Amino acid sequence: MPICGPKCSLCGIIISAWGIIQLTLMGVFYYIGAVALAEDIPGVEFSGDIKDLNQFYAKMDSGFQQNALNCWIAALLYLITLAFSAHQFWANNRSSLSV
Amino acid sequence: MPMSKPLSFGHGPQQPFKRLEVHKIAKMGSLFRSAEMTLCQLFLQSEAAYACVSELGELGLVQFRDLNPDVNAFQRKFVNEVRRCDEMERKLRYLEKEIKKDGIPMLDTGENPEAPQPREMIDLEATFEKLENELREVNQNAEALKRNFLELTELKQILRKTQVFFDEHEGGVNPTDSMTRALISDDSIARQSALGPVQLGFPEKQFDSEEYYPCFVAGVILRERIPAFERMLWRACRGNVFLRQAEIETPLEDPSTGDQVYKSVFIIFFQGDQLKTRVKKICEGFRATLYPCPEAPADRREMAMGVMTRIEDLNTVLGQTQDHRHRVLVAAAKNIKNWFVKVRKIKAIYHTLNLFNLDVTQKCLIAECWVPVLDLENIQLALRRGTERSGSSVPPILNKMDTPEDPPTYNHTNKFTTAFQALIDSYGIASYREMNPAPYTIITFPFLFAVMFGDLGHGCLMALFGAWMVINEKPLAAKKSDNEIWNIFFGGRYIILLMGLFSMYTGFIYNDIFAKSLNLFGSGWRIFNVSNADLKAKDVFELDPRTTQNYLGTPYPIGMDPAWQLAKNKIIFQNSFKMKISIILGIIHMLFGVVMSLFNHLYFKNRLSIITEFIPQIIFLSFLFLYMVMLMFIKWFVYFANVEEDDFVYGTRCAPSILITFINMVLQKRTPYEPNCQTSSMFAGQTGLQYLLFYIAMICVPWMLLAKPLMIMRARKQQHAYSVTHQQMASATENGDASQQVVGGAAGGGAGGPGGHDEEPLGEIFIHQAIHTIEYVLGSVSHTASYLRLWALSLAHAQLSEVLWNMVLSKGLQVEGWPGGIALYVIFAFWASLTVSILVLMEGLSAFLHTLRLHWVEFQSKFYLGAGYMFQPFSFEVILDSASQSKEEP
């Protein structure tokens, strides 16, 4: 049963395929602690006074892990979106063929 | 042999194969220049002409010239045949319209039937005639039936609706009592007061039969006309009529247009003859259809029954008619594409035959045509095939002609080069046999684009899109979309693919992937031993390249070091690098353009232009601007960050600015320097060399400006003197003609070439040369600066993608805890669509246009004349394509 049209489902497929690839990779990069992505970790102030270096490192590490997980969660959601859009696409194709 | 030829031709798919091979051989010499063309005269025997032209149309390598341009279209020889073809095409279009109206799929096998023999034309005509007549008849019948059906339905509705009105009156309650009073004349009111409420629509029994008139009309009118109709009636009859109306809920089909229309039933009550005529006129004026409606309920019922049965009957007849029409159309739909192709081919052939000249004996047709020299053999073969097909015994004669005219420009292209050739052609068709920039554009275009569009991620998206189009080329091409934007993308699929791949490369060099950097080989920079105190002391750490404390001493192997992504001075550093790169690429590109002009001059044996244009041009460009590029490389190689006393002069403090050095070189000024650096020059003798280079470059300006006109002037004077002496000799020896020819030949050799200056007055030559020189000298400066757009756009692109990351995706990453995953899911989709629409599409388009400009203006102005005209061969393929396209447009 098609809910969204052929264009919408195609768009969904493309964005979710892209999202799965990019977010999984970004998750991996966060997991191994890539410096390039450090700027986007929540709750970490780079400038200003940092009281304890060890505490800072600990906060950074947990932030990296959390963001890696978040990326994978989003990737998983895109996996679901991909399955849904693919089904929609298939349903659309079928319905257009049967008519 | 003669038997096998027509047989092999009969098999459609084999023939293009054979042609393809020949093409390949022909292409060898013609990648860099347009194909060599020749004007040919073609003698065709009248009987064989049709078949021969048909074969040439299949081949598509011959451009016919109009030999009777002053004869108008109606006086040509085959005007009758063309008219018949037009008529056939009209019939086919009618058929096609009907087929489309019924939504029957048209079978498009993509097969390409050859042009039928002229005698088959009669058969075709007869078939189309029959089909058209049949269809028209069916349509007429259907329309009549439908009209009938409409009338009956309307009548049915009237009977049904009016029943309600009559019922209202019969059932004692009369809501219109007060209104009916006004309708009735004074004397009848008096009578009525005794009789009680009048029953409208019924003959009042007390009057004589002569006085009785039917006092109502019933009909059907378009619903939107009702208000106007009512008002009109009221005014025209001064309120003496009474209108009741009811809407017909179901829409009715208008038989002539096939539209669905909404109508209303109305019934008008009135009294008197005059009112009747007036009402009828108004009804007519409003295009209302009136139907007879019996007064007695029994009659009405009976009539309703009759109408119902007739509607039933009509329905069956209508169904049968539709079935018949459908059968006819389905049969036609199978062949219609095929027929279209055939008719268009016949028409094209007769159009071409109209261009020919008739021989005095009326036995043969004479044609003149441009043909590529390398394809002459193919053309001969095609002509022979045509002769054999027509069964004629006299072979056609094709002989070359000499002409002073410039031949058309014909570049062989394949599916890969077509798009690049189109980029060049949209600036101007190359002059005949001029250097064709298209082969070089295949590399330089995507490369310069990529310099501006450098991002691994965006390049990857673009390359994937291009690759998808290239891989699915055949199914996508078969779809033949009407979407103009899609067609542009699809036509440029190889350009898009290459642009994407090159952008991935430059993105890798810039180390940018969606504005982030990849640390593939390990950064060359480190921060060691940071203490708490250090962290408190400063926000920003300075990494010193002079020592190995922070810098490992070995640079990042390829591309930009990823450490720059986090650096505060990233833009300053990248600007310096990208600006230099743009200028280096630009100077190389322009020098290449100037060298191309040398090949043009060599090919056209234009020695004068080599000496007076090419040499000063290349000296000017390389002594000033190539020298600047050399300075950049010297600066890169000689100067480095260090702390040693000995190397201080090669240190960062002493590295001179290239721009200041160059400006001072032109302005003849000394460059100031720090006393510790000892000198402002990068190498010994730099100042002297710069003086030398500058003066030589300056000498080139008058050289370019004056040498050519002066040389031409001198040559003319000599020639004049020569011819005068010769004429004297000639008059003495009475052999003038021969010597004149000698003189003409000598002049052609001296100042000839493509733009021969033989006829031009000297003043104009001076002015032209002045314009060219100014253009070139100023152009060298402005074009060099123009290449800075490579830097500017690449900076803009990098910044824009960084902003997009920080403003959008970063917001998703910065949500704390588990909801961050869901936020990321939503924001990523937003970021992705913005990336595609703004960064890939808009920025891509902008970079594309800038690249196009760099090629058209900066590169091609150095050598490309673009004053030619396109070779437009007579080809069925082209004709059919354009015909099917123009058909889809309206």
XYZ file of N, CA and C in Angstrom, chain B residues 188-378:
573
model
N -58.232 38.546 -15.173
C -58.221 37.163 -14.703
C -58.170 37.093 -13.188
N -57.587 38.149 -12.592
C -57.553 38.167 -11.124
C -58.978 38.186 -10.585
N -59.765 38.982 -11.254
C -61.153 39.068 -10.825
C -61.808 37.698 -10.867
N -61.489 36.979 -11.991
C -62.097 35.672 -12.141
C -61.532 34.689 -11.115
N -60.250 34.853 -10.912
C -59.603 33.901 -10.029
C -60.119 33.996 -8.597
N -60.398 35.212 -8.211
C -60.837 35.388 -6.819
C -62.026 34.476 -6.518
N -62.762 34.210 -7.550
C -63.875 33.300 -7.344
C -63.428 31.849 -7.409
N -62.441 31.602 -8.296
C -62.084 30.210 -8.563
C -61.080 29.627 -7.565
N -60.475 30.498 -6.809
C -59.416 29.966 -5.927
C -58.088 29.935 -6.674
N -57.094 29.346 -6.085
C -55.755 29.360 -6.713
C -55.761 28.711 -8.092
N -55.060 29.363 -8.957
C -54.992 28.855 -10.334
C -54.046 27.670 -10.360
N -54.451 26.684 -11.135
C -53.506 25.598 -11.316
C -52.740 25.865 -12.605
N -51.547 26.286 -12.423
C -50.761 26.688 -13.589
C -50.399 25.472 -14.411
N -50.280 25.722 -15.690
C -49.832 24.630 -16.546
C -50.978 23.777 -17.019
N -52.124 24.048 -16.603
C -53.250 23.260 -17.071
C -54.232 24.162 -17.780
N -54.759 23.654 -18.880
C -55.738 24.476 -19.565
C -56.929 24.720 -18.636
N -57.251 25.930 -18.610
C -58.364 26.226 -17.723
C -59.661 25.949 -18.464
N -60.347 25.085 -17.904
C -61.424 24.438 -18.661
C -62.535 25.417 -19.080
N -62.653 26.481 -18.330
C -63.785 27.339 -18.645
C -63.557 28.189 -19.888
N -62.261 28.270 -20.346
C -62.031 29.060 -21.570
C -62.297 28.217 -22.799
N -62.489 28.914 -23.900
C -62.698 28.200 -25.167
C -61.386 27.577 -25.615
N -61.546 26.599 -26.472
C -60.324 25.943 -26.943
C -59.480 26.890 -27.794
N -60.123 27.879 -28.459
C -59.331 28.806 -29.269
C -58.453 29.695 -28.392
N -59.010 30.004 -27.238
C -58.234 30.910 -26.385
C -57.101 30.210 -25.649
N -57.158 28.917 -25.712
C -56.173 28.170 -24.926
C -54.798 28.148 -25.609
N -53.824 28.512 -24.834
C -52.438 28.358 -25.313
C -51.666 27.606 -24.250
N -50.747 26.805 -24.648
C -49.918 26.162 -23.620
C -49.152 27.245 -22.879
N -49.270 27.291 -21.608
C -48.693 28.421 -20.912
C -47.481 28.065 -20.087
N -46.701 27.104 -20.589
C -45.374 26.927 -19.984
C -44.425 26.332 -21.019
N -43.147 26.583 -20.814
C -42.123 25.873 -21.600
C -41.130 25.276 -20.606
N -40.578 24.113 -21.003
C -39.568 23.473 -20.159
C -38.308 23.255 -20.987
N -37.192 23.351 -20.356
C -35.933 23.181 -21.097
C -34.767 22.964 -20.170
N -33.591 22.958 -20.809
C -32.344 22.722 -20.070
C -31.358 23.819 -20.436
N -30.641 24.312 -19.464
C -29.689 25.403 -19.707
C -28.429 25.152 -18.882
N -27.304 25.703 -19.340
C -26.055 25.594 -18.576
C -26.237 26.244 -17.210
N -25.680 25.627 -16.200
C -25.969 26.066 -14.850
C -25.465 27.502 -14.596
N -24.293 27.826 -15.176
C -23.735 29.149 -14.865
C -24.519 30.274 -15.544
N -25.403 29.911 -16.487
C -26.168 30.967 -17.158
C -27.457 31.305 -16.422
N -27.783 30.483 -15.446
C -29.075 30.625 -14.778
C -29.326 32.043 -14.235
N -28.422 32.612 -13.438
C -28.734 33.928 -12.844
C -29.034 34.990 -13.899
N -28.194 35.011 -14.943
C -28.405 36.011 -15.992
C -29.734 35.766 -16.705
N -29.980 34.488 -16.929
C -31.200 34.089 -17.628
C -32.439 34.549 -16.845
N -32.390 34.336 -15.554
C -33.518 34.678 -14.709
C -33.761 36.194 -14.734
N -32.669 36.932 -14.590
C -32.782 38.385 -14.552
C -33.345 38.907 -15.867
N -32.819 38.360 -16.949
C -33.244 38.767 -18.284
C -34.747 38.536 -18.458
N -35.175 37.348 -18.052
C -36.588 36.998 -18.182
C -37.446 37.976 -17.393
N -37.023 38.239 -16.189
C -37.774 39.127 -15.301
C -37.923 40.496 -15.923
N -36.795 41.008 -16.442
C -36.822 42.364 -16.979
C -37.600 42.431 -18.281
N -37.330 41.456 -19.180
C -37.942 41.514 -20.509
C -39.451 41.305 -20.418
N -39.878 40.501 -19.464
C -41.298 40.218 -19.380
C -41.959 41.003 -18.250
N -41.241 41.931 -17.722
C -41.745 42.810 -16.657
C -42.332 42.010 -15.506
N -41.712 40.949 -15.152
C -42.155 40.169 -13.994
C -43.376 39.318 -14.241
N -43.748 39.156 -15.511
C -44.973 38.425 -15.801
C -44.744 36.952 -16.121
N -43.550 36.485 -15.862
C -43.324 35.044 -16.033
C -42.878 34.484 -14.705
N -42.979 33.179 -14.615
C -42.582 32.529 -13.379
C -41.641 31.395 -13.722
N -40.445 31.473 -13.138
C -39.413 30.503 -13.497
C -39.147 29.598 -12.318
N -39.143 28.312 -12.595
C -38.691 27.365 -11.581
C -37.515 26.610 -12.161
N -36.543 26.314 -11.339
C -35.410 25.565 -11.889
C -34.897 24.557 -10.889
N -34.276 23.496 -11.418
C -33.689 22.476 -10.553
C -32.386 22.015 -11.205
N -31.392 21.770 -10.378
C -30.088 21.378 -10.928
C -30.072 19.903 -11.264
N -29.416 19.603 -12.380
C -29.167 18.194 -12.684
C -27.859 17.839 -11.994
N -27.898 16.839 -11.102
C -26.730 16.582 -10.255
C -25.562 16.033 -11.061
N -25.857 15.089 -11.962
C -24.764 14.448 -12.688
C -24.350 15.321 -13.873
N -23.041 15.462 -14.095
C -22.601 16.241 -15.253
C -22.929 15.509 -16.554
N -23.214 16.277 -17.574
C -23.534 15.696 -18.885
C -22.369 15.956 -19.826
N -22.195 15.065 -20.791
C -21.076 15.214 -21.714
C -21.518 15.977 -22.952
N -20.760 17.035 -23.227
C -21.021 17.810 -24.441
C -20.490 17.026 -25.637
N -21.326 16.644 -26.581
C -20.863 15.737 -27.635
C -19.801 16.359 -28.549
N -19.846 17.661 -28.762
C -18.892 18.240 -29.720
C -17.512 18.421 -29.095
N -17.445 18.838 -27.828
C -16.129 19.060 -27.229
C -15.717 17.915 -26.312
N -16.683 17.126 -25.876
C -16.338 16.027 -24.978
C -16.139 16.459 -23.537
N -16.460 17.731 -23.256
C -16.294 18.207 -21.875
C -17.494 17.785 -21.032
N -17.248 17.744 -19.728
C -18.341 17.470 -18.804
C -18.958 18.810 -18.401
N -20.263 18.965 -18.611
C -20.892 20.241 -18.261
C -22.036 19.998 -17.272
N -22.231 21.000 -16.439
C -23.340 20.932 -15.482
C -24.507 21.750 -16.022
N -25.692 21.203 -15.940
C -26.848 21.911 -16.486
C -27.979 21.935 -15.467
N -28.954 22.787 -15.769
C -30.118 22.871 -14.899
C -31.383 22.740 -15.733
N -32.363 22.171 -15.134
C -33.682 22.087 -15.774
C -34.467 23.317 -15.351
N -35.202 23.897 -16.269
C -36.040 25.022 -15.862
C -37.427 24.861 -16.476
N -38.315 25.519 -15.880
C -39.676 25.536 -16.444
C -40.224 26.935 -16.237
N -40.793 27.492 -17.308
C -41.270 28.864 -17.234
C -42.775 28.866 -17.460
N -43.431 29.494 -16.570
C -44.885 29.633 -16.715
C -45.205 31.045 -17.137
N -46.140 31.144 -18.024
C -46.530 32.490 -18.472
C -47.921 32.400 -19.073
N -48.394 33.510 -19.459
C -49.687 33.510 -20.139
C -49.626 34.417 -21.335
N -50.211 34.001 -22.385
C -50.335 34.879 -23.535
C -49.327 34.562 -24.629
N -49.664 34.937 -25.835
C -48.885 34.592 -27.009
C -47.604 35.422 -27.096
N -47.762 36.709 -26.783
C -46.613 37.610 -26.911
C -45.514 37.199 -25.946
N -45.959 36.887 -24.744
C -44.971 36.467 -23.754
C -44.269 35.202 -24.221
N -45.024 34.355 -24.873
C -44.460 33.091 -25.323
C -43.323 33.336 -26.320
N -43.593 34.183 -27.292
C -42.534 34.444 -28.280
C -41.339 35.088 -27.588
N -41.662 35.985 -26.689
C -40.559 36.664 -26.015
C -39.708 35.662 -25.210
N -40.385 34.819 -24.476
C -39.681 33.812 -23.669
C -38.862 32.912 -24.561
N -39.452 32.504 -25.680
C -38.745 31.594 -26.575
C -37.489 32.257 -27.115
N -37.616 33.534 -27.430
C -36.454 34.255 -27.952
C -35.351 34.320 -26.916
N -35.750 34.599 -25.699
C -34.740 34.691 -24.640
C -34.062 33.333 -24.453
N -34.883 32.273 -24.486
C -34.316 30.932 -24.350
C -33.301 30.670 -25.447
N -33.651 31.050 -26.645
C -32.764 30.861 -27.785
C -31.457 31.619 -27.566
N -31.649 32.868 -27.093
C -30.476 33.717 -26.869
C -29.531 33.126 -25.842
N -30.075 32.435 -24.880
C -29.223 31.853 -23.842
C -28.823 30.416 -24.157
N -29.044 30.013 -25.370
C -28.706 28.652 -25.819
C -29.348 27.582 -24.936
N -30.548 27.836 -24.514
C -31.247 26.815 -23.743
C -31.970 25.916 -24.728
N -32.003 24.645 -24.427
C -32.741 23.734 -25.298
C -34.105 23.495 -24.676
N -35.125 23.666 -25.523
C -36.504 23.484 -25.030
C -37.003 22.118 -25.458
N -37.737 21.486 -24.607
C -38.285 20.176 -24.937
C -39.788 20.213 -24.729
N -40.499 19.470 -25.564
C -41.947 19.403 -25.358
C -42.253 18.594 -24.107
N -43.187 19.071 -23.411
C -43.495 18.392 -22.157
C -45.013 18.326 -22.025
N -45.550 17.131 -22.091
C -47.022 17.040 -22.045
C -47.556 17.462 -20.682
N -48.779 17.911 -20.726
C -49.315 18.462 -19.487
C -49.872 17.366 -18.586
N -50.509 16.401 -19.220
C -51.175 15.398 -18.403
C -50.151 14.479 -17.760
N -50.308 14.159 -16.496
C -49.348 13.281 -15.810
C -49.232 11.925 -16.498
N -50.315 11.430 -17.012
C -50.269 10.117 -17.652
C -49.381 10.168 -18.890
N -49.554 11.240 -19.692
C -48.728 11.403 -20.898
C -47.261 11.471 -20.525
N -47.035 12.196 -19.464
C -45.635 12.369 -19.057
C -45.028 11.026 -18.670
N -45.801 10.250 -17.967
C -45.284 8.956 -17.529
C -44.969 8.089 -18.736
N -45.927 8.137 -19.659
C -45.750 7.333 -20.865
C -44.494 7.765 -21.617
N -44.349 9.081 -21.726
C -43.190 9.625 -22.432
C -41.901 9.207 -21.728
N -41.930 9.267 -20.399
C -40.741 8.894 -19.642
C -40.368 7.456 -19.934
N -41.348 6.588 -20.005
C -41.080 5.186 -20.309
C -40.411 5.055 -21.670
N -41.018 5.781 -22.640
C -40.463 5.747 -24.006
C -39.018 6.197 -24.012
N -38.771 7.277 -23.320
C -37.415 7.818 -23.299
C -36.449 6.811 -22.702
N -36.844 6.167 -21.628
C -35.969 5.199 -20.981
C -35.571 4.088 -21.947
N -36.543 3.555 -22.661
C -36.227 2.454 -23.571
C -35.295 2.927 -24.677
N -35.566 4.133 -25.162
C -34.701 4.631 -26.236
C -33.270 4.840 -25.730
N -33.159 5.286 -24.507
C -31.810 5.465 -23.947
C -31.095 4.128 -23.859
N -31.814 3.122 -23.448
C -31.223 1.784 -23.380
C -30.677 1.376 -24.747
N -31.545 1.530 -25.746
C -31.143 1.145 -27.111
C -29.902 1.901 -27.541
N -29.961 3.211 -27.296
C -28.846 4.055 -27.716
C -27.547 3.617 -27.059
N -27.658 3.232 -25.804
C -26.459 2.820 -25.077
C -25.785 1.634 -25.741
N -26.568 0.676 -26.151
C -25.969 -0.490 -26.807
C -25.319 -0.069 -28.125
N -26.023 0.774 -28.891
C -25.465 1.205 -30.174
C -24.172 1.979 -29.950
N -24.206 2.855 -28.951
C -23.006 3.663 -28.652
C -21.834 2.761 -28.284
N -22.113 1.756 -27.471
C -21.060 0.823 -27.077
C -20.445 0.138 -28.278
N -21.311 -0.246 -29.208
C -20.793 -0.915 -30.401
C -19.927 0.039 -31.220
N -20.397 1.279 -31.335
C -19.615 2.270 -32.091
C -18.250 2.466 -31.457
N -18.258 2.578 -30.147
C -16.974 2.774 -29.439
C -16.058 1.587 -29.680
N -16.630 0.399 -29.628
C -15.824 -0.797 -29.853
C -15.177 -0.772 -31.221
N -15.984 -0.390 -32.189
C -15.479 -0.350 -33.559
C -14.339 0.647 -33.665
N -14.543 1.834 -33.104
C -13.538 2.893 -33.130
C -12.256 2.418 -32.453
N -12.432 1.749 -31.328
C -11.279 1.267 -30.593
C -10.489 0.265 -31.431
N -11.223 -0.629 -32.095
C -10.543 -1.633 -32.920
C -9.731 -0.964 -34.017
N -10.354 0.019 -34.666
C -9.664 0.722 -35.754
C -8.396 1.391 -35.221
N -8.531 2.054 -34.078
C -7.391 2.797 -33.533
C -6.291 1.866 -33.057
N -6.656 0.761 -32.445
C -5.632 -0.178 -31.974
C -4.835 -0.702 -33.161
N -5.544 -0.992 -34.231
C -4.849 -1.472 -35.428
C -3.900 -0.390 -35.943
N -4.356 0.865 -35.930
C -3.516 1.956 -36.439
C -2.335 2.212 -35.512
N -2.560 2.069 -34.188
C -1.508 2.392 -33.218
C -0.294 1.498 -33.398
N -0.542 0.276 -33.896
C 0.584 -0.645 -34.080
C 1.566 -0.098 -35.107
N 1.039 0.591 -36.104
C 1.898 0.975 -37.218
C 2.230 2.451 -37.270
N 1.615 3.244 -36.406
C 1.643 4.690 -36.678
C 3.053 5.260 -36.626
N 3.877 4.799 -35.696
C 5.254 5.323 -35.602
C 5.999 5.008 -36.901
N 5.812 3.762 -37.330
C 6.437 3.312 -38.559
C 6.031 4.178 -39.737
N 4.730 4.445 -39.811
C 4.218 5.267 -40.913
C 4.789 6.673 -40.858
N 4.842 7.205 -39.651
C 5.395 8.565 -39.496
C 6.805 8.614 -40.061
N 7.605 7.618 -39.674
C 8.998 7.588 -40.134
C 9.032 7.550 -41.654
N 8.202 6.679 -42.223
C 8.209 6.523 -43.688
C 7.838 7.830 -44.370
N 6.740 8.427 -43.902
C 6.257 9.640 -44.572
C 7.271 10.770 -44.441
N 7.866 10.868 -43.264
C 8.847 11.946 -43.074
C 10.058 11.731 -43.949
N 10.430 10.484 -44.124
C 11.582 10.210 -44.993
C 11.262 10.590 -46.434
N 10.078 10.190 -46.885
C 9.711 10.529 -48.269
C 9.733 12.045 -48.436
N 9.149 12.722 -47.465
C 9.059 14.178 -47.571
C 10.454 14.799 -47.608
N 11.331 14.283 -46.747
C 12.696 14.829 -46.716
C 13.393 14.595 -48.044
N 13.147 13.425 -48.626
C 13.803 13.131 -49.905
C 13.319 14.102 -50.972
N 12.014 14.326 -51.034
C 11.507 15.228 -52.077
C 11.943 16.663 -51.825
N 12.031 17.032 -50.571
C 12.552 18.366 -50.260
C 13.959 18.509 -50.803
N 14.750 17.465 -50.604
C 16.134 17.505 -51.076
C 16.174 17.530 -52.599
N 15.322 16.711 -53.203
C 15.307 16.683 -54.672
C 14.934 18.048 -55.229
N 14.158 18.794 -54.470
C 13.767 20.132 -54.904
C 14.954 21.078 -54.975
N 16.017 20.731 -54.245
C 17.192 21.597 -54.257
C 18.015 21.390 -55.530
N 17.732 20.324 -56.253
C 18.584 19.954 -57.380
C 18.219 20.727 -58.641
N 19.162 20.700 -59.541
C 18.964 21.324 -60.844
C 18.591 20.257 -61.854
N 17.751 20.624 -62.778
C 17.391 19.668 -63.807
C 18.304 19.879 -65.009
N 18.782 18.772 -65.520
C 19.646 18.849 -66.692
C 18.810 19.279 -67.909
N 19.486 19.841 -68.901
C 18.745 20.307 -70.095
C 18.000 19.177 -70.769
N 18.589 17.981 -70.716
C 17.935 16.856 -71.408
C 16.812 16.269 -70.575
N 16.645 16.764 -69.329
C 15.618 16.255 -68.414
C 15.885 14.817 -68.017
N 17.063 14.310 -68.346
C 17.337 12.899 -68.047
C 18.026 12.748 -66.691
N 18.665 13.810 -66.250
C 19.367 13.639 -64.980
C 19.272 14.902 -64.131
N 19.453 14.672 -62.847
C 19.404 15.766 -61.869
C 20.829 16.093 -61.445
N 21.083 17.381 -61.267
C 22.420 17.783 -60.852
C 22.329 18.360 -59.455
N 23.206 17.860 -58.582
C 23.216 18.370 -57.216
C 24.617 18.845 -56.864
N 24.680 19.817 -55.986
C 25.973 20.210 -55.442
C 25.939 19.957 -53.950
N 27.024 19.422 -53.449
C 26.986 19.071 -52.027
C 28.373 19.175 -51.407
N 28.358 19.462 -50.101
C 29.596 19.417 -49.323
C 29.729 18.022 -48.739
N 30.909 17.420 -48.909
C 31.107 16.106 -48.312
C 32.472 16.069 -47.637
N 32.595 15.296 -46.557
C 33.922 15.108 -45.966
C 34.770 14.249 -46.890
N 36.009 14.673 -47.143
C 36.845 13.978 -48.116
C 37.045 12.526 -47.707
N 37.212 12.297 -46.401
C 37.507 10.934 -45.946
C 36.311 10.000 -46.118
N 35.145 10.564 -46.263
C 33.960 9.722 -46.371
C 33.495 9.558 -47.811
N 34.298 10.020 -48.754
C 33.883 9.946 -50.157
C 33.561 8.515 -50.555
N 34.363 7.591 -50.017
C 34.177 6.181 -50.385
C 32.810 5.679 -49.908
N 32.471 6.044 -48.664
C 31.158 5.660 -48.125
C 30.041 6.181 -49.010
